[in-house]
XYZ file of C-alpha atoms in Angstrom:
181
model
C -62.649 79.627 22.417
C -60.083 80.924 24.782
C -56.350 79.747 24.309
C -54.669 78.654 27.049
C -51.689 77.516 27.820
C -50.120 76.095 30.980
C -45.973 76.346 31.559
C -44.152 72.895 33.595
C -40.679 72.680 34.637
C -38.614 69.928 36.656
C -39.979 70.157 39.858
C -43.462 71.760 39.362
C -46.401 71.424 42.394
C -48.245 68.053 40.369
C -51.563 68.600 42.408
C -51.491 72.467 41.455
C -51.066 71.785 37.627
C -52.432 68.275 37.313
C -55.596 69.717 39.173
C -56.421 73.053 36.996
C -55.729 70.542 33.955
C -58.158 68.379 34.533
C -60.413 70.441 35.725
C -60.474 72.882 32.178
C -60.989 70.052 29.938
C -63.885 69.071 32.167
C -65.453 72.693 31.273
C -64.224 71.769 27.612
C -61.652 74.546 27.984
C -58.775 73.803 25.198
C -55.722 74.613 27.829
C -52.252 73.005 26.145
C -49.695 72.049 28.784
C -46.668 73.580 28.261
C -43.029 72.422 28.965
C -40.294 75.183 29.018
C -36.779 72.515 28.087
C -36.714 70.684 25.477
C -38.301 67.691 26.948
C -41.563 66.653 26.734
C -41.141 64.461 29.806
C -41.306 66.783 33.014
C -40.138 65.128 37.132
C -43.194 66.927 39.243
C -41.663 67.673 42.659
C -42.575 64.105 43.971
C -41.651 62.464 40.973
C -44.473 62.179 39.427
C -43.473 62.509 35.348
C -46.237 63.540 33.160
C -45.929 64.752 29.241
C -46.683 67.921 28.038
C -48.212 68.846 24.844
C -45.329 70.768 23.392
C -42.473 72.373 24.222
C -41.693 76.228 24.504
C -39.785 76.220 20.841
C -42.791 74.640 19.425
C -44.967 77.085 21.472
C -46.790 79.642 19.453
C -48.042 82.454 21.888
C -49.604 84.836 19.869
C -52.718 84.031 20.429
C -52.734 83.429 24.249
C -55.696 84.453 26.034
C -54.120 83.224 29.055
C -51.082 81.643 30.692
C -50.495 79.875 33.713
C -48.618 79.397 36.233
C -48.447 76.124 38.810
C -46.231 76.898 41.945
C -43.934 73.849 43.683
C -39.876 74.002 44.389
C -38.189 73.903 42.593
C -40.065 74.399 39.689
C -40.786 77.270 40.844
C -37.700 78.589 40.774
C -36.894 77.458 37.438
C -39.927 79.565 35.686
C -38.537 82.700 36.906
C -35.539 81.657 35.442
C -36.416 81.365 32.149
C -36.308 84.770 30.368
C -37.906 83.987 27.654
C -41.402 83.372 29.557
C -41.049 85.481 32.069
C -40.908 88.045 28.809
C -43.993 86.157 27.512
C -45.740 87.531 30.674
C -44.361 90.801 30.427
C -45.583 91.466 26.844
C -49.074 89.282 28.082
C -49.284 91.807 31.206
C -48.886 94.581 28.475
C -51.070 93.632 26.440
C -54.236 93.522 29.296
C -54.737 89.733 28.888
C -55.146 86.925 32.197
C -52.478 85.344 34.035
C -52.544 83.560 37.008
C -50.269 82.032 39.628
C -50.679 79.213 42.310
C -48.275 78.707 45.625
C -44.918 79.499 44.723
C -45.416 81.101 41.407
C -47.095 83.994 42.292
C -43.496 85.610 43.001
C -42.512 85.457 39.474
C -45.371 88.459 38.618
C -43.958 89.757 41.587
C -40.234 89.696 40.645
C -40.774 90.144 36.868
C -42.957 93.883 37.980
C -46.159 92.392 37.361
C -48.168 93.281 40.421
C -47.608 96.373 41.300
C -50.992 97.979 42.632
C -52.511 94.374 42.088
C -54.284 91.884 44.978
C -52.232 88.644 45.031
C -51.671 85.883 47.285
C -49.474 82.809 47.553
C -47.761 80.009 49.890
C -46.283 81.616 52.779
C -43.343 81.881 53.397
C -42.877 84.010 49.298
C -45.098 86.957 50.225
C -42.235 88.859 50.335
C -41.796 88.582 46.485
C -45.358 89.536 45.843
C -43.375 93.283 44.812
C -45.742 95.403 44.993
C -48.922 93.745 45.602
C -51.520 93.693 48.141
C -51.101 90.574 49.641
C -54.326 89.009 50.608
C -53.265 86.120 51.739
C -57.038 84.279 50.563
C -56.854 81.271 49.341
C -57.858 82.272 45.562
C -57.290 86.412 44.834
C -58.590 87.838 41.317
C -57.668 91.313 40.585
C -58.248 92.392 37.367
C -56.843 90.233 34.537
C -54.346 88.488 36.958
C -55.397 85.613 39.674
C -53.501 83.972 42.129
C -53.741 80.892 44.422
C -52.074 80.123 47.861
C -51.476 76.660 46.986
C -51.924 72.919 46.854
C -54.912 72.994 48.936
C -56.551 75.858 47.263
C -56.435 74.079 43.598
C -59.933 73.433 42.963
C -61.188 76.895 44.343
C -58.048 78.383 41.815
C -59.031 76.079 38.701
C -63.187 77.280 39.302
C -62.291 80.572 39.841
C -60.232 80.451 36.132
C -63.053 78.351 34.770
C -65.649 80.651 35.741
C -63.908 83.740 33.580
C -63.787 82.005 30.809
C -66.476 79.903 30.164
C -69.091 82.131 33.552
C -70.289 80.544 36.521
C -72.681 78.249 35.130
C -70.164 75.910 33.380
C -67.991 76.017 36.749
C -70.972 75.013 39.132
C -71.594 71.989 36.051
C -68.156 70.833 36.749
C -68.104 71.863 40.315
C -71.438 69.797 40.994
C -69.937 66.578 38.675
C -66.718 66.391 40.409
C -69.093 66.534 43.720
C -67.921 69.560 45.180
């Protein structure tokens, strides 16, 4: 079973975070939501408060197979300012383990130097922060161990791409079929 963590910061994009969590859980993939603050309660960009499964201080990241960043503002800014998270992302990349980011959040990867030589996508206007990447403009871009998504409207496709990589195409089809997609 893969260990998947999705990180929440104040101002996260609710559609992106909750779609990913919902769909991965439908696929029976164990995903843990992690607040980067000391509070389990995290307020999204549109005033929806979510209770994370754990806080950063409770997290053991040694077994992480996937690290996922939802976008949203100022959530993305807070993710990028969280030095322990950026360090974790760098270790994950160095170990050639999977990272996924959607909307503005791929900018965190670019600014951390993780997109050099990769293809990536992001929310329009954040392309300049994808340092070293070839920007595709696609809704979802998968390049080796890094998956990026364009924005809220791509959340289902983004989550489907992650499910496909973790649990294969058949499981992704089962989940999307059950959702009437």
